Coordinates of C-alpha atoms and ligand atoms in Angstrom, one line a residue:
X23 CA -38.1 76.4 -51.2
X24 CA -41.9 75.7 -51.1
X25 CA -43.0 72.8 -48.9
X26 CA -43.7 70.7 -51.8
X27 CA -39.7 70.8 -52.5
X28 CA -38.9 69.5 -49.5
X29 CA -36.9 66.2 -48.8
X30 CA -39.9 64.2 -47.6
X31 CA -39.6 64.0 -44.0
X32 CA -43.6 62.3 -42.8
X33 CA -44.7 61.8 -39.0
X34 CA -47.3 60.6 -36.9
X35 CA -47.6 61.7 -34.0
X36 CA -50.0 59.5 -31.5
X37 CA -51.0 59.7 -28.1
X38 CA -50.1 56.9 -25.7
X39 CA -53.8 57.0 -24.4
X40 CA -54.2 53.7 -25.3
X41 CA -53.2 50.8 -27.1
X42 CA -52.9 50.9 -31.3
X43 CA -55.5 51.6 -32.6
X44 CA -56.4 51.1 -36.6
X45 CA -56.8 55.0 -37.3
X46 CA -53.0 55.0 -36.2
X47 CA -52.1 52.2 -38.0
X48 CA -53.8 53.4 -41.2
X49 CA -51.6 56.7 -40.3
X50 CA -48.4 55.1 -40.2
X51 CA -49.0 53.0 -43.3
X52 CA -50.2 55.9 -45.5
X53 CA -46.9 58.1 -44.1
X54 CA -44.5 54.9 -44.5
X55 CA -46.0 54.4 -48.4
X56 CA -45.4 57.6 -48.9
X57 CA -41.8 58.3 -47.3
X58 CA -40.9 55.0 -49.0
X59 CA -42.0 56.2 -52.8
X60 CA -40.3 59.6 -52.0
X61 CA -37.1 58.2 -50.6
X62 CA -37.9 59.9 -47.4
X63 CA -37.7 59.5 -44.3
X64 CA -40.7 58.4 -41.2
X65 CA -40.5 59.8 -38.1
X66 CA -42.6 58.3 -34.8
X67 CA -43.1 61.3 -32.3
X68 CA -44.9 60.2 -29.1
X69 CA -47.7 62.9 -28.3
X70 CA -47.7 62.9 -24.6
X71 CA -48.3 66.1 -23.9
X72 CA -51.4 65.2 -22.0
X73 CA -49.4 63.6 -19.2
X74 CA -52.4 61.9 -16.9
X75 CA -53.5 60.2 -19.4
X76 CA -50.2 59.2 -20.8
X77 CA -48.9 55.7 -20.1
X78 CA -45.7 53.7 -20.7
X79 CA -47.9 50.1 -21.5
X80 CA -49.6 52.6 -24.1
X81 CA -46.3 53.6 -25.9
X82 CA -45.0 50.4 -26.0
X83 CA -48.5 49.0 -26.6
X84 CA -48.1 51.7 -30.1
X85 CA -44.3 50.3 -30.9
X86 CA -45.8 46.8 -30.5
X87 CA -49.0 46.8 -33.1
X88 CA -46.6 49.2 -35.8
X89 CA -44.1 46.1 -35.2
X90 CA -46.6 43.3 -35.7
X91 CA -47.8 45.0 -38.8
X92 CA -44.0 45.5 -40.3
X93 CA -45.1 49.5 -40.2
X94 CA -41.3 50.5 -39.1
X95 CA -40.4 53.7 -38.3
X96 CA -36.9 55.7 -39.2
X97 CA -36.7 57.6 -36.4
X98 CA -38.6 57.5 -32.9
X99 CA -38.1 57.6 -29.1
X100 CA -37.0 53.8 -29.0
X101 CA -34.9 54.1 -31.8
X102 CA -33.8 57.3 -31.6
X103 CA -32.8 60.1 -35.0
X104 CA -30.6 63.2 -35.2
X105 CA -34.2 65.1 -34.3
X106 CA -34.7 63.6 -31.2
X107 CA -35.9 63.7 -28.4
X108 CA -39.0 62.6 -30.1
X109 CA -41.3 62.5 -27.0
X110 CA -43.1 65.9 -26.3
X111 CA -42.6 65.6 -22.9
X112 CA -39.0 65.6 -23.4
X113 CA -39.2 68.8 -25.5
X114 CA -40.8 71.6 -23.2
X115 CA -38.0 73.6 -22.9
X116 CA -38.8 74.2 -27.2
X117 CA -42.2 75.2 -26.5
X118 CA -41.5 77.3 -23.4
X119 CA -39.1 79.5 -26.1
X120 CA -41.7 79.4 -29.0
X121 CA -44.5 81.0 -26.2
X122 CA -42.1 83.6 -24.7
X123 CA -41.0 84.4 -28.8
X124 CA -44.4 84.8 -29.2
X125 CA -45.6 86.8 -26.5
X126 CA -42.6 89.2 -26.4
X127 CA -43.5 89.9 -30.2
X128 CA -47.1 90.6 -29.4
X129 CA -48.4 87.3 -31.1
X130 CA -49.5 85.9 -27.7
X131 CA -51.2 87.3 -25.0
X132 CA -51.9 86.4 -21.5
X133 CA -55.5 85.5 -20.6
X134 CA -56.5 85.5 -17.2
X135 CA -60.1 84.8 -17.6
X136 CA -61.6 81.9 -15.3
X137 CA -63.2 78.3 -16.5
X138 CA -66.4 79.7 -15.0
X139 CA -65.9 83.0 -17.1
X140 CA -65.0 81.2 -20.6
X141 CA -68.5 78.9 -19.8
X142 CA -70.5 81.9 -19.2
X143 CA -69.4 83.6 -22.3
X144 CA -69.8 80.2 -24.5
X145 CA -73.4 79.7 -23.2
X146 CA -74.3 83.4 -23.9
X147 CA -72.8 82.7 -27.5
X148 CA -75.2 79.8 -27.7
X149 CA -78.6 81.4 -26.7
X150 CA -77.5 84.0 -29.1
X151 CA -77.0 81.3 -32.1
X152 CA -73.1 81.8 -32.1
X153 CA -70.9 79.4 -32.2
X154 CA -69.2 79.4 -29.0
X155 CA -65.6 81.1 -29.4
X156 CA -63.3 83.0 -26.8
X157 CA -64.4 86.6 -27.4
X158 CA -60.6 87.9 -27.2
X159 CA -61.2 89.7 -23.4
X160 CA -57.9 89.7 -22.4
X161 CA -56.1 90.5 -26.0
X162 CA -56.4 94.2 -24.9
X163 CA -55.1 94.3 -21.5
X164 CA -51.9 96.6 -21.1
X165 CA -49.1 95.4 -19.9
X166 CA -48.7 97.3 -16.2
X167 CA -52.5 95.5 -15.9
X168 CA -50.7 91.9 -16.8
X169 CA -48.4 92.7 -14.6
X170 CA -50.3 93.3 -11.8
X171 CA -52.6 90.4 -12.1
X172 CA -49.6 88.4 -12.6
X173 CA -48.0 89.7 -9.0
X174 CA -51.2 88.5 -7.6
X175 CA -50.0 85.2 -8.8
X176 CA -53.4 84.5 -11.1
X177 CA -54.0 81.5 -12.8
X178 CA -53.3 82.1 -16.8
X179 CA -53.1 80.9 -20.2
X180 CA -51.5 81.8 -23.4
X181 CA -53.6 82.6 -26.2
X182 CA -52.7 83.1 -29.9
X183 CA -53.6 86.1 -31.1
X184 CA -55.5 85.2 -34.9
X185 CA -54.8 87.4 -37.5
X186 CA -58.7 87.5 -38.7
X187 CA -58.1 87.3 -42.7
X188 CA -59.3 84.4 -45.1
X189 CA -57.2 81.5 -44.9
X190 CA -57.0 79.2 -48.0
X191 CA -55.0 75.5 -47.5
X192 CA -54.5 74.0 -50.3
X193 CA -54.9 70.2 -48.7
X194 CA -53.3 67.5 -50.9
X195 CA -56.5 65.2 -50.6
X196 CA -59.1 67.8 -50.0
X197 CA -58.5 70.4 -52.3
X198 CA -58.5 73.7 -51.5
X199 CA -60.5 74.5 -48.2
X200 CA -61.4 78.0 -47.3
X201 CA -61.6 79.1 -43.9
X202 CA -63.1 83.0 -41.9
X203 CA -60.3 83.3 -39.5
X204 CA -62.3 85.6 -37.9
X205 CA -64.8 83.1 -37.0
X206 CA -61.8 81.1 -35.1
X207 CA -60.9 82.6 -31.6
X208 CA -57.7 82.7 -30.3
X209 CA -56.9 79.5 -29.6
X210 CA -54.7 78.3 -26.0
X211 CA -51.1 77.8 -26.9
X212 CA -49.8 77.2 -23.2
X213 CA -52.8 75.7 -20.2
X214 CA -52.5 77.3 -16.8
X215 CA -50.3 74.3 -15.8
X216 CA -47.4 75.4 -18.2
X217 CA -47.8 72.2 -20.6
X218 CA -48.4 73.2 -23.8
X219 CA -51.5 72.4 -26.0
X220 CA -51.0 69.5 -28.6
X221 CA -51.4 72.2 -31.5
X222 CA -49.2 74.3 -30.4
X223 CA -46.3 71.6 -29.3
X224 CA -47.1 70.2 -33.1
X225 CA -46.6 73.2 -34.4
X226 CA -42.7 74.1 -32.8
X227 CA -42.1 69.9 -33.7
X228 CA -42.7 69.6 -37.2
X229 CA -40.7 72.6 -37.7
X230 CA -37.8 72.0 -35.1
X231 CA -37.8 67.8 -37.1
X232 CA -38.2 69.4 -40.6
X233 CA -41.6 67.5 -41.3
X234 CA -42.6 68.2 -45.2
X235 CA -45.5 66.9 -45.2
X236 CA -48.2 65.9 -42.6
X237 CA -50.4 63.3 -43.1
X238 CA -53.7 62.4 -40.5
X239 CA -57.2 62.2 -40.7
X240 CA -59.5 64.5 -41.3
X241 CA -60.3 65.1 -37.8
X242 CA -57.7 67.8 -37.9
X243 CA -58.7 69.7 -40.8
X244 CA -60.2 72.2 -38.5
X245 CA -57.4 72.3 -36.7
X246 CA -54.9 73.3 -39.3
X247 CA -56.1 76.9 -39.4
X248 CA -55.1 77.7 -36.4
X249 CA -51.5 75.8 -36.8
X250 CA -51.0 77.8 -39.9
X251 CA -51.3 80.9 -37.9
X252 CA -48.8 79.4 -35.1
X253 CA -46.9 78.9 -38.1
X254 CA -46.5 82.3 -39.7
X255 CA -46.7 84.1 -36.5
X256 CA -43.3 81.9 -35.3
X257 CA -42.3 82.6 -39.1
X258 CA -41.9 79.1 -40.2
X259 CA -42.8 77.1 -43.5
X260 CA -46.0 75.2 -42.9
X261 CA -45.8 71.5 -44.4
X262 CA -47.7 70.5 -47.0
X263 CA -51.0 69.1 -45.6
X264 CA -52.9 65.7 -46.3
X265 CA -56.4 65.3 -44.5
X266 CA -57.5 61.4 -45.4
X267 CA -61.2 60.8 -44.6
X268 CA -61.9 59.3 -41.3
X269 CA -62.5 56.0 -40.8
X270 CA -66.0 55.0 -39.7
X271 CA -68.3 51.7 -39.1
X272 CA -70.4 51.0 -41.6
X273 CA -73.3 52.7 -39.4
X274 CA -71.1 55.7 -40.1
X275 CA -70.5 56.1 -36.8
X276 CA -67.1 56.8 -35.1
X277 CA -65.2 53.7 -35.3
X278 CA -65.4 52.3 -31.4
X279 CA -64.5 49.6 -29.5
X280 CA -68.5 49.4 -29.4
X281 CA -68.5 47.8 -32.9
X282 CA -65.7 45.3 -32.3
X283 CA -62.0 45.4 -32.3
X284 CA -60.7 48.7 -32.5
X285 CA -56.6 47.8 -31.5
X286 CA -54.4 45.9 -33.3
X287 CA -53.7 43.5 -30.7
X288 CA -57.0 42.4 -30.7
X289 CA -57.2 41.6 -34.4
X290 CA -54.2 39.3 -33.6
X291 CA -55.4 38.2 -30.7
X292 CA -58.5 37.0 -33.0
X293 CA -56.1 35.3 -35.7
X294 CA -56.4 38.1 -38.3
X295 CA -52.7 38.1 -40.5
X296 CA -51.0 41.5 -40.4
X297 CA -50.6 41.6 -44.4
X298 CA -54.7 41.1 -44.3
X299 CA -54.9 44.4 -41.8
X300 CA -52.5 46.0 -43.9
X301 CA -54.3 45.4 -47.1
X302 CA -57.5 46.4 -45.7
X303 CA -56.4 49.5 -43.7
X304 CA -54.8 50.3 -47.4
X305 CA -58.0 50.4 -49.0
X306 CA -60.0 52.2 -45.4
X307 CA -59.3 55.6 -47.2
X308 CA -57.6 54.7 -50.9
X309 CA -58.7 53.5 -53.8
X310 CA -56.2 51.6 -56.7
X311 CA -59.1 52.9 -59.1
X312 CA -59.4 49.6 -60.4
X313 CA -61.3 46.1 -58.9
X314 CA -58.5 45.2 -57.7
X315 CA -58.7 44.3 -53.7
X316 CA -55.6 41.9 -53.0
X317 CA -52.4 43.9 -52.3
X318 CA -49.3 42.9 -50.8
X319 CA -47.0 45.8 -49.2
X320 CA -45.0 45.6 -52.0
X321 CA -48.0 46.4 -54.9
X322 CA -48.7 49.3 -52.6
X323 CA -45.6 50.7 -52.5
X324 CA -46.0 50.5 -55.9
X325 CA -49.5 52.0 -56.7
X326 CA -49.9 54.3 -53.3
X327 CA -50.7 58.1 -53.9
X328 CA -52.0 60.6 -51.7
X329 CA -54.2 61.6 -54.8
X330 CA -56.2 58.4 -55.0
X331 CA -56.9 59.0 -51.2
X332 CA -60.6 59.9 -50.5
X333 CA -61.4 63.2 -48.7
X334 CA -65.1 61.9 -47.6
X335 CA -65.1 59.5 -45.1
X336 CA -64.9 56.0 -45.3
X337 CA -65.9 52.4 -43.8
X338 CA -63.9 50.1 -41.7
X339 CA -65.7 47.4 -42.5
X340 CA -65.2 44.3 -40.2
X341 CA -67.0 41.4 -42.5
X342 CA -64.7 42.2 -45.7
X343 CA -61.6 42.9 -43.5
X344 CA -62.8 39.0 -42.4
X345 CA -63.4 37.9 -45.9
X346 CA -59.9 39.1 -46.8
X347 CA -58.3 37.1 -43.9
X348 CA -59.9 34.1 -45.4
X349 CA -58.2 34.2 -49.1
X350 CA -55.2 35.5 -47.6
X351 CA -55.1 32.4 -45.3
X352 CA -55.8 30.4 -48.4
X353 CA -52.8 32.1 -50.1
X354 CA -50.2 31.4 -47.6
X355 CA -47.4 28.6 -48.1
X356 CA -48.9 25.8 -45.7
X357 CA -45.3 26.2 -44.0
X358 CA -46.0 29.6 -43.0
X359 CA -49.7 29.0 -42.2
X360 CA -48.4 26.4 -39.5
X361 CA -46.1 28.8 -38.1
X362 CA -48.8 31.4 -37.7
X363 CA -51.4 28.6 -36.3
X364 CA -49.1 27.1 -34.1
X365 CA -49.0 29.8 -31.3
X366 CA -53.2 29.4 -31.2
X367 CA -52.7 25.9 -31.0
X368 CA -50.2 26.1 -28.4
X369 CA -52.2 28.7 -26.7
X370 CA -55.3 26.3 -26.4
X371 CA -53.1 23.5 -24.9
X372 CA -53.3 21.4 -27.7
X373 CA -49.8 21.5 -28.6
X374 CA -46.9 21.6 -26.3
X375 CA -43.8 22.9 -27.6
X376 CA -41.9 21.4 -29.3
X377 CA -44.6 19.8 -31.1
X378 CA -45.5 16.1 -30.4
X379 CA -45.5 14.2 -33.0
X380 CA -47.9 15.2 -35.1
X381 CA -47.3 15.8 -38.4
X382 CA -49.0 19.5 -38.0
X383 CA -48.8 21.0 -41.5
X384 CA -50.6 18.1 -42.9
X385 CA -53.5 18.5 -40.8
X386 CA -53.2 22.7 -41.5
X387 CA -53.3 21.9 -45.1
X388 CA -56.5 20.1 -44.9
X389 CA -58.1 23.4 -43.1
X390 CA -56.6 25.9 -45.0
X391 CA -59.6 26.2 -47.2
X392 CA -62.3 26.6 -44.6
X393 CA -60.4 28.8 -41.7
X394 CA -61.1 32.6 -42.2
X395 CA -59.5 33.4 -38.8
X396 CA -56.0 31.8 -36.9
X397 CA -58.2 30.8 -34.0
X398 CA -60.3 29.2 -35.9
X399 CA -57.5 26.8 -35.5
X400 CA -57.9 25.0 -32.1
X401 CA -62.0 24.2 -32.4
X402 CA -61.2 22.9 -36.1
X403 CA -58.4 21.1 -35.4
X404 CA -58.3 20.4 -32.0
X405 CA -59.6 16.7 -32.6
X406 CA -56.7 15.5 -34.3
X407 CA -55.2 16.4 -30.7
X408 CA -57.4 14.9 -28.6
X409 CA -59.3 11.3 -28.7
X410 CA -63.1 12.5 -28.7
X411 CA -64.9 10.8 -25.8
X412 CA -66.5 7.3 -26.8
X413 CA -69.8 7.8 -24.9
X414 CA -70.3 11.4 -26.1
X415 CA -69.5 10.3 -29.8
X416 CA -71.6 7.2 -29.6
X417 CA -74.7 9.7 -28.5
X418 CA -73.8 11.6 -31.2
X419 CA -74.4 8.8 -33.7
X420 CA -77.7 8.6 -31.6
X421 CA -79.0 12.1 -32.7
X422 CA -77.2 12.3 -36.2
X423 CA -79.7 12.7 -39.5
X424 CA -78.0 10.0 -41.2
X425 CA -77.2 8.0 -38.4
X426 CA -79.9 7.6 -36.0
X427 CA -81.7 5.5 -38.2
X428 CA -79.5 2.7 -37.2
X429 CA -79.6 1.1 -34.2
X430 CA -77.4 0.9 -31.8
X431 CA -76.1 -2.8 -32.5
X432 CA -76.2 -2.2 -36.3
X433 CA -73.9 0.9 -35.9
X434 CA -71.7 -1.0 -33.8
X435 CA -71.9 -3.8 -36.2
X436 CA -70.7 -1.5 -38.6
X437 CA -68.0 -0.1 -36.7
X438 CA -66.7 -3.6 -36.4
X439 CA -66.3 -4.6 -40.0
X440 CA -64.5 -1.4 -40.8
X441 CA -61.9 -1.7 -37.8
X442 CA -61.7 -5.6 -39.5
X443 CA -61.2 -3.4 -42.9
X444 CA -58.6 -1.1 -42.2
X445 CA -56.5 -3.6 -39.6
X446 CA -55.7 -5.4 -42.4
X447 CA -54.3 -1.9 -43.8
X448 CA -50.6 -1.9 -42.8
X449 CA -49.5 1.7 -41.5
X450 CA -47.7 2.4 -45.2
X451 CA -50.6 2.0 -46.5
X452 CA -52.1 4.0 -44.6
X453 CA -52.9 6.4 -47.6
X454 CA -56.2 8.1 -48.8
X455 CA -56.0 5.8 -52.2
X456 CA -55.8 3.0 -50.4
X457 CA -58.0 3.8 -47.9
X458 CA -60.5 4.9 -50.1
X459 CA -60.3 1.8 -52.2
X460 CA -61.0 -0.2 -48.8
X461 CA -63.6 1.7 -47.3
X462 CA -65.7 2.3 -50.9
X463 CA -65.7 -1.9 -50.7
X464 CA -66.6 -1.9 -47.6
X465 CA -69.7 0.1 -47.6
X466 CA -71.2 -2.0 -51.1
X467 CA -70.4 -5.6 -49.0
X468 CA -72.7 -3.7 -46.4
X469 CA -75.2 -2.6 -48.2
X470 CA -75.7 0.5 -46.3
X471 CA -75.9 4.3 -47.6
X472 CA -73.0 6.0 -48.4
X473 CA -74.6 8.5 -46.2
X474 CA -74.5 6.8 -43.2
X475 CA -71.8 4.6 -43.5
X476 CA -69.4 7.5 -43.4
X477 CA -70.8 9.9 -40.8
X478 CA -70.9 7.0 -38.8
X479 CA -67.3 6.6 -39.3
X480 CA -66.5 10.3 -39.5
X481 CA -68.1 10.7 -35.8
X482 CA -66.4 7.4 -34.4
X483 CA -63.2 8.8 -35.5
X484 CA -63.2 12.6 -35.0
X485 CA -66.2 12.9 -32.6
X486 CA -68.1 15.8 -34.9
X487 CA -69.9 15.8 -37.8
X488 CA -67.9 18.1 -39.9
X489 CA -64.4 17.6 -41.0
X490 CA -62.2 18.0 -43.5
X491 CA -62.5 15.1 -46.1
X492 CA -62.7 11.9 -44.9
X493 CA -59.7 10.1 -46.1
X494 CA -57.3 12.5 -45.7
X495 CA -58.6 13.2 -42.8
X496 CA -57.9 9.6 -41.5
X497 CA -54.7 9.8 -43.7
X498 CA -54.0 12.8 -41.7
X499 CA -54.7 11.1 -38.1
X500 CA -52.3 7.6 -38.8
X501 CA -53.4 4.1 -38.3
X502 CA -52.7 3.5 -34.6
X503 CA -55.3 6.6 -33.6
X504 CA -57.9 6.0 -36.2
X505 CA -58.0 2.4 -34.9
X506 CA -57.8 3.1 -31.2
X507 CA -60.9 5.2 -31.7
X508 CA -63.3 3.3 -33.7
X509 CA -62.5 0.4 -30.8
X510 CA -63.5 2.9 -28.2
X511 CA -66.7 4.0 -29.5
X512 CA -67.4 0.3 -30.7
X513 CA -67.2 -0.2 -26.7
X514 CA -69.2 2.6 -26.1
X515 CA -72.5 1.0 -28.4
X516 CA -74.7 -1.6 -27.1
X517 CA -72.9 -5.8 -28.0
X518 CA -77.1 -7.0 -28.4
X519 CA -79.8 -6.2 -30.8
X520 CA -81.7 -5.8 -27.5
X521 CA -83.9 -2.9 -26.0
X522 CA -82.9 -3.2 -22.5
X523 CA -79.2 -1.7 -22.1
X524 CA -76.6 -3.8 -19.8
X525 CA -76.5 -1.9 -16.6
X526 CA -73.4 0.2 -17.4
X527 CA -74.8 0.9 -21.2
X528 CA -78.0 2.2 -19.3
X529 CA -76.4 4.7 -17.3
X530 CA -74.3 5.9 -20.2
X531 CA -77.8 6.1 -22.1
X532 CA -78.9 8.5 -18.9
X533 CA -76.3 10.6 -20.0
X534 CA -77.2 10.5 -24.0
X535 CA -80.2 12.9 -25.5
X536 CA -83.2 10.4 -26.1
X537 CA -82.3 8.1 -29.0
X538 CA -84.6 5.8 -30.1
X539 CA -82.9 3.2 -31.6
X540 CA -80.6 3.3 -28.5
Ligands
LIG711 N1 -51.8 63.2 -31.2 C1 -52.7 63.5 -32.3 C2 -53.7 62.4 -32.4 O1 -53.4 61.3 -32.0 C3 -51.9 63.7 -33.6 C4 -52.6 64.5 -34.5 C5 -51.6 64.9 -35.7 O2 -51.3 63.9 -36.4 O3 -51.3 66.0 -35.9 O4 -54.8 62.7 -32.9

């Protein structure tokens, strides 16, 4: 049976170093299409090989971001598999038996050369225009010699001994890819503290879990050579190999925290939708070959293949992954955009759960056009929550284009007739046709600007100068708060046509930026 024959069986394989990052996101998604479309099966292996830098908060950290994105995985440490266990650290004894196999059947060798040796012999390589490579020292030493140094109780590695041929790997994104084995050096298979090396432990996993296919980025390409050689030399059937181009910022360097959010907690910490990360992870590294850019898991499924994946590198590129959140945001049911905003408004302690009151999917709604990020949410919103302070929105109508041409007096005037106005509104009629059909009276009988008329009325009520539309805004905030705001700024604005402020009105003019009609 050749690899390609397999039942699909697809990994990845990260390294609780950290949190979840995209690159292993855009891993798990590519493996999950593709063990979906092949009725296979996706395994989560935890890489810990590297135990100082390995953490628990990391792992769970990984299983958390996968989760939030709906990337689930078949068979893993947390929810175990007939392959398990699927933590390397859990599997030493495996490697330990692959090293001995290897060096009892002359494969591996013993190296006993120091740090201070192996840096010697790389910066010689250098000055001589080499590329730096072990130059194979110890592959010759006999065996009563190993044994001796080995009495002595010297520090040691395990090295692989490379067969030097040429290697051809016919990658299922890059093509074929040709490589000098000669030019490789053998790689360590076991450090000097006993822990294997990830390749190595990779190796002796995707054989002893049946992996068909592997699929990672292309910054282990390289390394493939020398797993194919820990491959044949253990006598195992490599997997078939997919090397996806990495993912870069659009400076085209290495995609860091640098740059902005690099985990996916952080994008939904920010408010970014998982179907928006997933969509735009999709096409970090695949193209649909059409125009096409909106996908839902499901179209992926559908259109997915590792032959429309890109072997050069590509962009993770932060303003279309935000552009995307916006007309995904716009697509969502309002119902489910409320129960995705809520947490953010919760979060900013404007909402205590459960809710108070407020009729919080009409308000959504009238965002849902302009909000490109969930926590957007509380600085858009958050004055339907709050009354805006009287003195601070008067001072606003102080420094306003359209309404500081008024004075004072005439903008409290103003403010007067409309509360007169909409009293008179009962609360079911309370609706932005009828309120409309009052207010577009109202501002003819007064003979101002349209202009002006409703800033002023949009900054009495809301305290800021941009808002959703004005009536169903107002719609939106019910009579008894619309009306207990315009009376509060009305109280905030000077009762006389008169240049010197009542006592109280000149201290709250301290406060205000220099208006002149004040
Ligand atoms: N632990 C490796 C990494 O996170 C996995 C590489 C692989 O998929 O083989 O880069």
């Amino acid at each position: 049976m050749t690899s390609a024959h397999r039942p699909v069986r697809v990994r990845i394989a990260p390294s609780p170093t950290g949190n979840c990052h995209v690159g292993t996101a855009r891993g798990a998604l590519y493996n999950l299409l593709f063990a979906r479309q092949h009725n296979g099966i996706f395994v989560l292996r935890i890489d810990d090989t590297d135990q100082k830098r390995s953490t628990e908060d990391s792992e769970t950290g990984i299983y958390a971001g996968l989760r939030w994105l709906g990337l689930t995985w078949d068979e893993g440490p947390d929810v175990g598999g007939p392959y398990g266990p699927y933590r390397q650290s859990e599997r030493l004894d495996l490697y330990g038996d692959a090293a001995r196999h290897l060096l009892e059947v002359g494969r591996a060798y013993r190296c006993f050369c120091t740090p201070e040796e192996l840096e010697a012999e790389r910066r010689s390589a250098l000055a001589r225009g080499h590329p730096p490579r072990y130059s194979g020292r110890c592959r010759h030493l006999t065996a009563r010699k190993v044994r001796a140094k080995l009495a002595t109780g010297a520090e040691h590695v395990v090295r692989l001994r490379i067969e030097p041929k040429l290697m051809v790997v016919d990658d299922l994104v890059q093509g074929k890819v040709t490589q000098d084995a000669a030019l490789l050096g053998d790689p360590v298979i076991v450090k000097s503290s006993g822990m294997p090396v990830y390749h190595f432990a990779t190796v002796v996993d995707e054989h002893a879990m049946d992996i068909s296919h592997v699929i990672r980025g292309a910054e282990h390409l390289n390394n493939t050579f020398p797993q194919i050689q820990m491959y044949e030399a253990l006598g195992y059937l490599p997997p078939a190999f997919a090397h996806i181009g990495l993912l870069l910022n659009p400076d085209r360097s290495k995609i860091g925290k640098r740059n902005g959010a690099v985990y996916i907690g952080e994008f939904a910490a920010l408010g970014y939708l998982p179907e928006t990360l997933i969509n735009h992870l999709a096409l970090s590294g695949w193209s649909p070959g059409t125009d096409a850019e909106i996908f839902s898991f499901d179209e992926l499924l559908h259109y997915f293949s590792l032959e429309r994946c890109s072997a050069s590198n590509a962009i993770f590129d932060r303003d279309k992954l935000l552009w995307l959140n916006g007309v995904r945001i716009r697509e969502l049911p309002v119902s489910e955009l409320t129960r995705q905003v809520r947490p953010f408004l919760v979060n900013a302690g404007l909402l205590a759960e459960p809710e108070r009151g407020v009729r919080l999917e009409s308000i959504i709604a009238l965002e849902q056009q302009r909000m490109k990020t969930l926590n957007e949410a509380p600085e858009l919103l958050g004055f339907f929550f709050h009354d805006p302070d009287p003195v601070t929105a008067a001072a606003l109508l102080g420094r306003d284009r359209f309404t500081r041409k008024r004075s004072g007096h005439a903008l409290r005037e103003g403010l007067e007739s409309t509360l007169q106005a909409l009293e008179a509104l009962d609360a079911r009629s309370w609706t932005v046709i009828k309120l409309s059909e009052v207010l577009d009276d109202l501002v003819v009988a007064l003979g101002w600007k349209r202009g002006e008329f409703f800033m002023t009325l949009r900054i009495a009520a809301s305290g800021k100068q941009a808002t959703p539309s004005l009536y169903e805004t107002l719609e939106a905030l019910g009579r008894p708060a619309t009306l207990r705001r315009l009376r509060a700024v009305v109280g905030a604005l000077p009762a006389r046509n008169d240049r010197t402020l009542p006592s109280n009105a000149q201290e709250t003019a301290s406060l205000l930026p220099s208006n002149p009609m004040l």
